[in-house]
Amino acid sequence: MDMSKPPHIKPCGDAALVIEYGDTVDAALNRRVLALDAYLARHPVEGISETVPTYRSLLVHYNPLRLDYADLSATLLQAAAVSGSDSATGTRWRIPVVYGGEYGVDLAEIAARHRMREEEVIRRHSAGIYRVYMLGFMPGFAYLGGLDPALATPRRDDPRLATPAGTISIGGVQAGVQCLAAPSGWHLLGRTPVRTYQPGREPMFLVEPGDEVTFAPIAADLFAGLEARAAAGEMIAEKVQP
């Protein structure tokens, strides 16, 4: 992949555009996206209201009454040329998870699908060091790269209309941390008491794009106590040294 290739800009409605670095899930592409996002935060462009980083692109919302699309595109290409690919080193978080049973209703199915014991699925999933590529879908939902390829599983044919808050799931080659109860077509391996999004807490969002996540299996009888502490605003996830 040619990292020197300039990004491509496309309109996204009449008040936004997207600056694309590629079309794959790739840490190097994501670092370029986050570097540009950080550069624009340090050097704000009047008329830009919000930037939203994704796996391989940056969505830029702007006021079309104050900014011309062509001029903004040129400004962003210049910013991309100087922002490079050096994004700030993120935090590594260790997140506790209760796997299987009522907490991870798809664990047995995933194990059978891949001809593994449930314990092996847990071992492989919790051994990974995952990169937080982006937040999306709902507040605090962290899209993670770094899933063991042996666990990669297509999304469900029949998405559930409701899945619990704190769900730890996999879908395709991705892993995810879901903060709020919501529909999902992913496979549920476990649940965490950690709240990646909590209004009124500082910080409101626990993980950020560029951070890393590891998972630590815990016993089911610990869940309720940890969840109560998290509800009170305590930071249940641990910061760990890379």
PDB file of C-alpha atoms in Angstrom:
ATOM      1  CA  MET A   1       0.000   0.000   0.000  1.00  0.00           C
ATOM      2  CA  ASP A   2       1.411   3.362  -1.052  1.00  0.00           C
ATOM      3  CA  MET A   3       1.254   5.586   2.027  1.00  0.00           C
ATOM      4  CA  SER A   4       2.479   8.570   0.002  1.00  0.00           C
ATOM      5  CA  LYS A   5      -0.615   8.549  -2.191  1.00  0.00           C
ATOM      6  CA  PRO A   6      -2.761  11.649  -1.525  1.00  0.00           C
ATOM      7  CA  PRO A   7      -6.260  11.071  -0.164  1.00  0.00           C
ATOM      8  CA  HIS A   8      -9.393  11.389  -2.252  1.00  0.00           C
ATOM      9  CA  ILE A   9     -12.141  13.896  -1.400  1.00  0.00           C
ATOM     10  CA  LYS A  10     -15.821  13.342  -2.126  1.00  0.00           C
ATOM     11  CA  PRO A  11     -18.927  15.381  -1.268  1.00  0.00           C
ATOM     12  CA  CYS A  12     -21.226  14.056   1.418  1.00  0.00           C
ATOM     13  CA  GLY A  13     -24.437  16.032   1.051  1.00  0.00           C
ATOM     14  CA  ASP A  14     -24.360  19.815   0.804  1.00  0.00           C
ATOM     15  CA  ALA A  15     -22.703  20.499   4.171  1.00  0.00           C
ATOM     16  CA  ALA A  16     -20.074  17.792   4.549  1.00  0.00           C
ATOM     17  CA  LEU A  17     -17.333  16.017   2.682  1.00  0.00           C
ATOM     18  CA  VAL A  18     -15.274  12.924   3.270  1.00  0.00           C
ATOM     19  CA  ILE A  19     -11.517  12.665   2.801  1.00  0.00           C
ATOM     20  CA  GLU A  20     -10.614   9.038   2.061  1.00  0.00           C
ATOM     21  CA  TYR A  21      -7.202   7.451   2.519  1.00  0.00           C
ATOM     22  CA  GLY A  22      -8.061   3.962   1.301  1.00  0.00           C
ATOM     23  CA  ASP A  23     -10.663   1.216   1.342  1.00  0.00           C
ATOM     24  CA  THR A  24      -9.334  -1.324   3.850  1.00  0.00           C
ATOM     25  CA  VAL A  25      -9.174  -1.821   7.607  1.00  0.00           C
ATOM     26  CA  ASP A  26      -5.545  -0.912   8.114  1.00  0.00           C
ATOM     27  CA  ALA A  27      -3.727   0.596  11.099  1.00  0.00           C
ATOM     28  CA  ALA A  28      -1.440   2.707   8.892  1.00  0.00           C
ATOM     29  CA  LEU A  29      -4.410   4.277   7.106  1.00  0.00           C
ATOM     30  CA  ASN A  30      -6.143   4.889  10.412  1.00  0.00           C
ATOM     31  CA  ARG A  31      -3.057   6.632  11.805  1.00  0.00           C
ATOM     32  CA  ARG A  32      -3.140   9.038   8.839  1.00  0.00           C
ATOM     33  CA  VAL A  33      -6.831   9.744   9.478  1.00  0.00           C
ATOM     34  CA  LEU A  34      -6.215  10.445  13.164  1.00  0.00           C
ATOM     35  CA  ALA A  35      -3.155  12.563  12.385  1.00  0.00           C
ATOM     36  CA  LEU A  36      -5.230  14.774  10.074  1.00  0.00           C
ATOM     37  CA  ASP A  37      -8.020  14.968  12.657  1.00  0.00           C
ATOM     38  CA  ALA A  38      -5.520  16.059  15.310  1.00  0.00           C
ATOM     39  CA  TYR A  39      -3.936  18.582  12.935  1.00  0.00           C
ATOM     40  CA  LEU A  40      -7.310  20.204  12.243  1.00  0.00           C
ATOM     41  CA  ALA A  41      -7.960  20.373  15.987  1.00  0.00           C
ATOM     42  CA  ARG A  42      -4.664  22.232  16.445  1.00  0.00           C
ATOM     43  CA  HIS A  43      -5.200  24.410  13.350  1.00  0.00           C
ATOM     44  CA  PRO A  44      -8.958  24.996  13.185  1.00  0.00           C
ATOM     45  CA  VAL A  45     -10.499  26.083   9.902  1.00  0.00           C
ATOM     46  CA  GLU A  46     -13.248  28.666  10.328  1.00  0.00           C
ATOM     47  CA  GLY A  47     -16.507  27.187   9.092  1.00  0.00           C
ATOM     48  CA  ILE A  48     -15.733  23.561   9.970  1.00  0.00           C
ATOM     49  CA  SER A  49     -18.164  22.481  12.686  1.00  0.00           C
ATOM     50  CA  GLU A  50     -17.145  18.871  13.321  1.00  0.00           C
ATOM     51  CA  THR A  51     -14.785  16.139  12.175  1.00  0.00           C
ATOM     52  CA  VAL A  52     -15.539  12.429  12.534  1.00  0.00           C
ATOM     53  CA  PRO A  53     -12.694   9.904  12.073  1.00  0.00           C
ATOM     54  CA  THR A  54     -13.465   6.424  10.722  1.00  0.00           C
ATOM     55  CA  TYR A  55     -11.383   3.373   9.816  1.00  0.00           C
ATOM     56  CA  ARG A  56      -9.922   4.933   6.687  1.00  0.00           C
ATOM     57  CA  SER A  57     -11.521   8.360   6.193  1.00  0.00           C
ATOM     58  CA  LEU A  58     -12.385  11.627   7.900  1.00  0.00           C
ATOM     59  CA  LEU A  59     -15.877  13.095   7.644  1.00  0.00           C
ATOM     60  CA  VAL A  60     -15.812  16.898   7.759  1.00  0.00           C
ATOM     61  CA  HIS A  61     -18.981  18.876   8.493  1.00  0.00           C
ATOM     62  CA  TYR A  62     -18.851  22.517   7.418  1.00  0.00           C
ATOM     63  CA  ASN A  63     -21.011  25.587   6.842  1.00  0.00           C
ATOM     64  CA  PRO A  64     -21.473  25.960   3.056  1.00  0.00           C
ATOM     65  CA  LEU A  65     -22.434  29.608   3.535  1.00  0.00           C
ATOM     66  CA  ARG A  66     -18.944  30.261   4.895  1.00  0.00           C
ATOM     67  CA  LEU A  67     -16.834  27.698   3.074  1.00  0.00           C
ATOM     68  CA  ASP A  68     -16.695  26.794  -0.603  1.00  0.00           C
ATOM     69  CA  TYR A  69     -16.399  23.074  -1.338  1.00  0.00           C
ATOM     70  CA  ALA A  70     -13.484  23.488  -3.746  1.00  0.00           C
ATOM     71  CA  ASP A  71     -11.578  25.825  -1.442  1.00  0.00           C
ATOM     72  CA  LEU A  72     -12.133  23.560   1.564  1.00  0.00           C
ATOM     73  CA  SER A  73     -11.010  20.543  -0.447  1.00  0.00           C
ATOM     74  CA  ALA A  74      -7.772  22.304  -1.344  1.00  0.00           C
ATOM     75  CA  THR A  75      -7.218  23.312   2.287  1.00  0.00           C
ATOM     76  CA  LEU A  76      -7.763  19.749   3.485  1.00  0.00           C
ATOM     77  CA  LEU A  77      -5.386  18.295   0.902  1.00  0.00           C
ATOM     78  CA  GLN A  78      -2.719  20.737   2.061  1.00  0.00           C
ATOM     79  CA  ALA A  79      -3.394  19.771   5.675  1.00  0.00           C
ATOM     80  CA  ALA A  80      -3.178  16.079   4.801  1.00  0.00           C
ATOM     81  CA  ALA A  81       0.180  16.642   3.120  1.00  0.00           C
ATOM     82  CA  VAL A  82       1.716  18.135   6.265  1.00  0.00           C
ATOM     83  CA  SER A  83      -0.109  16.173   8.967  1.00  0.00           C
ATOM     84  CA  GLY A  84       1.618  12.923   8.006  1.00  0.00           C
ATOM     85  CA  SER A  85       0.835   9.694   9.823  1.00  0.00           C
ATOM     86  CA  ASP A  86       2.148  10.336  13.316  1.00  0.00           C
ATOM     87  CA  SER A  87      -0.864  10.354  15.605  1.00  0.00           C
ATOM     88  CA  ALA A  88      -0.559  10.583  19.353  1.00  0.00           C
ATOM     89  CA  THR A  89       0.008   7.359  21.261  1.00  0.00           C
ATOM     90  CA  GLY A  90      -3.273   6.300  22.783  1.00  0.00           C
ATOM     91  CA  THR A  91      -4.068   4.694  26.111  1.00  0.00           C
ATOM     92  CA  ARG A  92      -4.213   0.931  26.549  1.00  0.00           C
ATOM     93  CA  TRP A  93      -7.224  -0.232  28.562  1.00  0.00           C
ATOM     94  CA  ARG A  94      -7.846  -3.563  30.251  1.00  0.00           C
ATOM     95  CA  ILE A  95     -11.589  -4.292  30.237  1.00  0.00           C
ATOM     96  CA  PRO A  96     -13.091  -7.062  32.408  1.00  0.00           C
ATOM     97  CA  VAL A  97     -15.496  -9.466  30.667  1.00  0.00           C
ATOM     98  CA  VAL A  98     -17.796 -12.256  31.795  1.00  0.00           C
ATOM     99  CA  TYR A  99     -17.805 -14.708  28.885  1.00  0.00           C
ATOM    100  CA  GLY A 100     -20.543 -17.137  27.924  1.00  0.00           C
ATOM    101  CA  GLY A 101     -23.770 -18.221  29.573  1.00  0.00           C
ATOM    102  CA  GLU A 102     -26.395 -15.501  29.911  1.00  0.00           C
ATOM    103  CA  TYR A 103     -23.655 -12.906  29.415  1.00  0.00           C
ATOM    104  CA  GLY A 104     -22.463 -14.249  26.047  1.00  0.00           C
ATOM    105  CA  VAL A 105     -25.253 -16.211  24.455  1.00  0.00           C
ATOM    106  CA  ASP A 106     -23.399 -16.883  21.194  1.00  0.00           C
ATOM    107  CA  LEU A 107     -20.177 -18.237  22.691  1.00  0.00           C
ATOM    108  CA  ALA A 108     -21.174 -21.906  22.348  1.00  0.00           C
ATOM    109  CA  GLU A 109     -22.322 -21.388  18.751  1.00  0.00           C
ATOM    110  CA  ILE A 110     -19.071 -19.626  17.803  1.00  0.00           C
ATOM    111  CA  ALA A 111     -17.046 -22.384  19.441  1.00  0.00           C
ATOM    112  CA  ALA A 112     -18.950 -25.072  17.535  1.00  0.00           C
ATOM    113  CA  ARG A 113     -18.688 -23.152  14.263  1.00  0.00           C
ATOM    114  CA  HIS A 114     -14.897 -22.972  14.533  1.00  0.00           C
ATOM    115  CA  ARG A 115     -14.510 -26.442  16.069  1.00  0.00           C
ATOM    116  CA  MET A 116     -13.037 -25.112  19.261  1.00  0.00           C
ATOM    117  CA  ARG A 117     -13.780 -25.526  22.914  1.00  0.00           C
ATOM    118  CA  GLU A 118     -15.444 -22.503  24.496  1.00  0.00           C
ATOM    119  CA  GLU A 119     -12.349 -22.043  26.626  1.00  0.00           C
ATOM    120  CA  GLU A 120     -10.234 -21.754  23.480  1.00  0.00           C
ATOM    121  CA  VAL A 121     -12.502 -19.063  22.033  1.00  0.00           C
ATOM    122  CA  ILE A 122     -12.204 -17.129  25.305  1.00  0.00           C
ATOM    123  CA  ARG A 123      -8.432 -17.604  25.346  1.00  0.00           C
ATOM    124  CA  ARG A 124      -8.023 -16.374  21.791  1.00  0.00           C
ATOM    125  CA  HIS A 125     -10.397 -13.434  22.208  1.00  0.00           C
ATOM    126  CA  SER A 126      -8.883 -12.267  25.489  1.00  0.00           C
ATOM    127  CA  ALA A 127      -5.293 -12.703  24.234  1.00  0.00           C
ATOM    128  CA  GLY A 128      -5.673 -10.001  21.594  1.00  0.00           C
ATOM    129  CA  ILE A 129      -4.476  -6.416  21.714  1.00  0.00           C
ATOM    130  CA  TYR A 130      -7.150  -4.471  19.868  1.00  0.00           C
ATOM    131  CA  ARG A 131      -6.872  -1.085  18.206  1.00  0.00           C
ATOM    132  CA  VAL A 132      -9.791   1.318  18.613  1.00  0.00           C
ATOM    133  CA  TYR A 133     -10.298   2.415  15.021  1.00  0.00           C
ATOM    134  CA  MET A 134     -13.397   4.514  15.552  1.00  0.00           C
ATOM    135  CA  LEU A 135     -16.491   5.177  17.626  1.00  0.00           C
ATOM    136  CA  GLY A 136     -19.859   4.987  15.918  1.00  0.00           C
ATOM    137  CA  PHE A 137     -23.335   3.507  15.527  1.00  0.00           C
ATOM    138  CA  MET A 138     -24.230   4.736  19.026  1.00  0.00           C
ATOM    139  CA  PRO A 139     -22.418   6.644  21.793  1.00  0.00           C
ATOM    140  CA  GLY A 140     -19.460   4.693  23.111  1.00  0.00           C
ATOM    141  CA  PHE A 141     -19.570   1.823  20.602  1.00  0.00           C
ATOM    142  CA  ALA A 142     -15.906   1.037  19.934  1.00  0.00           C
ATOM    143  CA  TYR A 143     -15.010  -0.643  16.645  1.00  0.00           C
ATOM    144  CA  LEU A 144     -11.900  -2.733  17.212  1.00  0.00           C
ATOM    145  CA  GLY A 145      -9.325  -4.235  14.887  1.00  0.00           C
ATOM    146  CA  GLY A 146      -7.009  -7.055  15.913  1.00  0.00           C
ATOM    147  CA  LEU A 147      -9.405  -9.994  16.201  1.00  0.00           C
ATOM    148  CA  ASP A 148      -7.711 -13.383  15.913  1.00  0.00           C
ATOM    149  CA  PRO A 149      -8.409 -14.466  12.290  1.00  0.00           C
ATOM    150  CA  ALA A 150      -9.427 -17.899  13.567  1.00  0.00           C
ATOM    151  CA  LEU A 151     -12.437 -16.251  15.256  1.00  0.00           C
ATOM    152  CA  ALA A 152     -13.589 -14.186  12.266  1.00  0.00           C
ATOM    153  CA  THR A 153     -17.294 -14.902  11.738  1.00  0.00           C
ATOM    154  CA  PRO A 154     -19.823 -13.353   9.328  1.00  0.00           C
ATOM    155  CA  ARG A 155     -22.519 -11.309  10.999  1.00  0.00           C
ATOM    156  CA  ARG A 156     -25.776 -12.976  11.925  1.00  0.00           C
ATOM    157  CA  ASP A 157     -28.379 -13.588   9.224  1.00  0.00           C
ATOM    158  CA  ASP A 158     -31.076 -12.617  11.731  1.00  0.00           C
ATOM    159  CA  PRO A 159     -29.997  -9.522  13.713  1.00  0.00           C
ATOM    160  CA  ARG A 160     -31.436  -9.219  17.193  1.00  0.00           C
ATOM    161  CA  LEU A 161     -33.732  -6.312  17.931  1.00  0.00           C
ATOM    162  CA  ALA A 162     -32.193  -5.892  21.388  1.00  0.00           C
ATOM    163  CA  THR A 163     -28.853  -6.763  22.939  1.00  0.00           C
ATOM    164  CA  PRO A 164     -27.673  -5.781  26.438  1.00  0.00           C
ATOM    165  CA  ALA A 165     -25.561  -2.824  27.414  1.00  0.00           C
ATOM    166  CA  GLY A 166     -21.931  -3.794  27.850  1.00  0.00           C
ATOM    167  CA  THR A 167     -22.000  -6.484  25.173  1.00  0.00           C
ATOM    168  CA  ILE A 168     -18.637  -7.719  23.904  1.00  0.00           C
ATOM    169  CA  SER A 169     -19.141  -9.024  20.394  1.00  0.00           C
ATOM    170  CA  ILE A 170     -17.554  -9.984  17.089  1.00  0.00           C
ATOM    171  CA  GLY A 171     -18.738  -9.415  13.519  1.00  0.00           C
ATOM    172  CA  GLY A 172     -16.676 -10.348  10.490  1.00  0.00           C
ATOM    173  CA  VAL A 173     -13.051  -9.489  11.259  1.00  0.00           C
ATOM    174  CA  GLN A 174     -14.070  -6.855  13.795  1.00  0.00           C
ATOM    175  CA  ALA A 175     -14.587  -6.906  17.533  1.00  0.00           C
ATOM    176  CA  GLY A 176     -16.716  -4.428  19.419  1.00  0.00           C
ATOM    177  CA  VAL A 177     -17.539  -2.969  22.804  1.00  0.00           C
ATOM    178  CA  GLN A 178     -21.175  -1.877  23.052  1.00  0.00           C
ATOM    179  CA  CYS A 179     -22.108   0.546  25.826  1.00  0.00           C
ATOM    180  CA  LEU A 180     -25.880   0.929  25.421  1.00  0.00           C
ATOM    181  CA  ALA A 181     -28.639  -1.613  24.827  1.00  0.00           C
ATOM    182  CA  ALA A 182     -29.382  -1.725  21.091  1.00  0.00           C
ATOM    183  CA  PRO A 183     -30.135  -3.930  18.083  1.00  0.00           C
ATOM    184  CA  SER A 184     -27.185  -5.921  16.765  1.00  0.00           C
ATOM    185  CA  GLY A 185     -26.250  -8.422  14.090  1.00  0.00           C
ATOM    186  CA  TRP A 186     -22.968  -9.265  15.798  1.00  0.00           C
ATOM    187  CA  HIS A 187     -22.213 -12.387  17.843  1.00  0.00           C
ATOM    188  CA  LEU A 188     -22.312 -11.926  21.612  1.00  0.00           C
ATOM    189  CA  LEU A 189     -19.363 -13.479  23.433  1.00  0.00           C
ATOM    190  CA  GLY A 190     -19.689 -11.746  26.793  1.00  0.00           C
ATOM    191  CA  ARG A 191     -20.512  -8.594  28.726  1.00  0.00           C
ATOM    192  CA  THR A 192     -18.506  -6.004  30.583  1.00  0.00           C
ATOM    193  CA  PRO A 193     -19.610  -3.769  33.457  1.00  0.00           C
ATOM    194  CA  VAL A 194     -17.414  -1.018  32.004  1.00  0.00           C
ATOM    195  CA  ARG A 195     -19.280   1.974  30.622  1.00  0.00           C
ATOM    196  CA  THR A 196     -17.453   3.350  27.614  1.00  0.00           C
ATOM    197  CA  TYR A 197     -19.975   6.209  27.541  1.00  0.00           C
ATOM    198  CA  GLN A 198     -21.424   7.862  30.635  1.00  0.00           C
ATOM    199  CA  PRO A 199     -22.872  11.394  30.609  1.00  0.00           C
ATOM    200  CA  GLY A 200     -21.794  13.391  33.633  1.00  0.00           C
ATOM    201  CA  ARG A 201     -18.551  11.455  34.041  1.00  0.00           C
ATOM    202  CA  GLU A 202     -15.188  12.922  33.162  1.00  0.00           C
ATOM    203  CA  PRO A 203     -14.253  11.723  30.655  1.00  0.00           C
ATOM    204  CA  MET A 204     -17.675  11.059  29.140  1.00  0.00           C
ATOM    205  CA  PHE A 205     -16.125   8.655  26.595  1.00  0.00           C
ATOM    206  CA  LEU A 206     -13.705   6.162  28.075  1.00  0.00           C
ATOM    207  CA  VAL A 207     -11.903   5.034  24.925  1.00  0.00           C
ATOM    208  CA  GLU A 208     -10.909   7.139  21.936  1.00  0.00           C
ATOM    209  CA  PRO A 209      -9.788   6.299  18.394  1.00  0.00           C
ATOM    210  CA  GLY A 210      -6.118   5.327  18.534  1.00  0.00           C
ATOM    211  CA  ASP A 211      -6.424   3.705  21.968  1.00  0.00           C
ATOM    212  CA  GLU A 212      -5.851  -0.007  22.541  1.00  0.00           C
ATOM    213  CA  VAL A 213      -8.050  -2.483  24.393  1.00  0.00           C
ATOM    214  CA  THR A 214      -7.357  -5.839  26.019  1.00  0.00           C
ATOM    215  CA  PHE A 215      -9.945  -8.076  27.663  1.00  0.00           C
ATOM    216  CA  ALA A 216      -9.638  -9.832  31.035  1.00  0.00           C
ATOM    217  CA  PRO A 217     -11.995 -12.747  31.783  1.00  0.00           C
ATOM    218  CA  ILE A 218     -13.726 -12.498  35.168  1.00  0.00           C
ATOM    219  CA  ALA A 219     -16.162 -14.690  37.106  1.00  0.00           C
ATOM    220  CA  ALA A 220     -19.889 -14.050  36.715  1.00  0.00           C
ATOM    221  CA  ASP A 221     -20.348 -13.409  40.442  1.00  0.00           C
ATOM    222  CA  LEU A 222     -18.186 -10.280  40.145  1.00  0.00           C
ATOM    223  CA  PHE A 223     -20.342  -8.639  37.509  1.00  0.00           C
ATOM    224  CA  ALA A 224     -23.095  -7.095  39.649  1.00  0.00           C
ATOM    225  CA  GLY A 225     -20.680  -5.429  42.064  1.00  0.00           C
ATOM    226  CA  LEU A 226     -18.517  -4.004  39.312  1.00  0.00           C
ATOM    227  CA  GLU A 227     -21.577  -2.805  37.420  1.00  0.00           C
ATOM    228  CA  ALA A 228     -22.820  -0.940  40.502  1.00  0.00           C
ATOM    229  CA  ARG A 229     -19.444   0.755  40.884  1.00  0.00           C
ATOM    230  CA  ALA A 230     -19.461   1.701  37.198  1.00  0.00           C
ATOM    231  CA  ALA A 231     -22.985   3.125  37.499  1.00  0.00           C
ATOM    232  CA  ALA A 232     -21.705   5.349  40.313  1.00  0.00           C
ATOM    233  CA  GLY A 233     -19.115   6.796  37.930  1.00  0.00           C
ATOM    234  CA  GLU A 234     -16.108   4.688  38.894  1.00  0.00           C
ATOM    235  CA  MET A 235     -13.595   3.852  36.166  1.00  0.00           C
ATOM    236  CA  ILE A 236     -13.695   0.053  36.197  1.00  0.00           C
ATOM    237  CA  ALA A 237     -11.374  -0.339  33.220  1.00  0.00           C
ATOM    238  CA  GLU A 238      -7.669  -0.200  34.050  1.00  0.00           C
ATOM    239  CA  LYS A 239      -4.984   1.747  32.271  1.00  0.00           C
ATOM    240  CA  VAL A 240      -2.056  -0.567  31.541  1.00  0.00           C
ATOM    241  CA  GLN A 241       1.422  -0.065  30.154  1.00  0.00           C
ATOM    242  CA  PRO A 242       1.934  -1.263  26.563  1.00  0.00           C
TER     243      PRO A 242
END
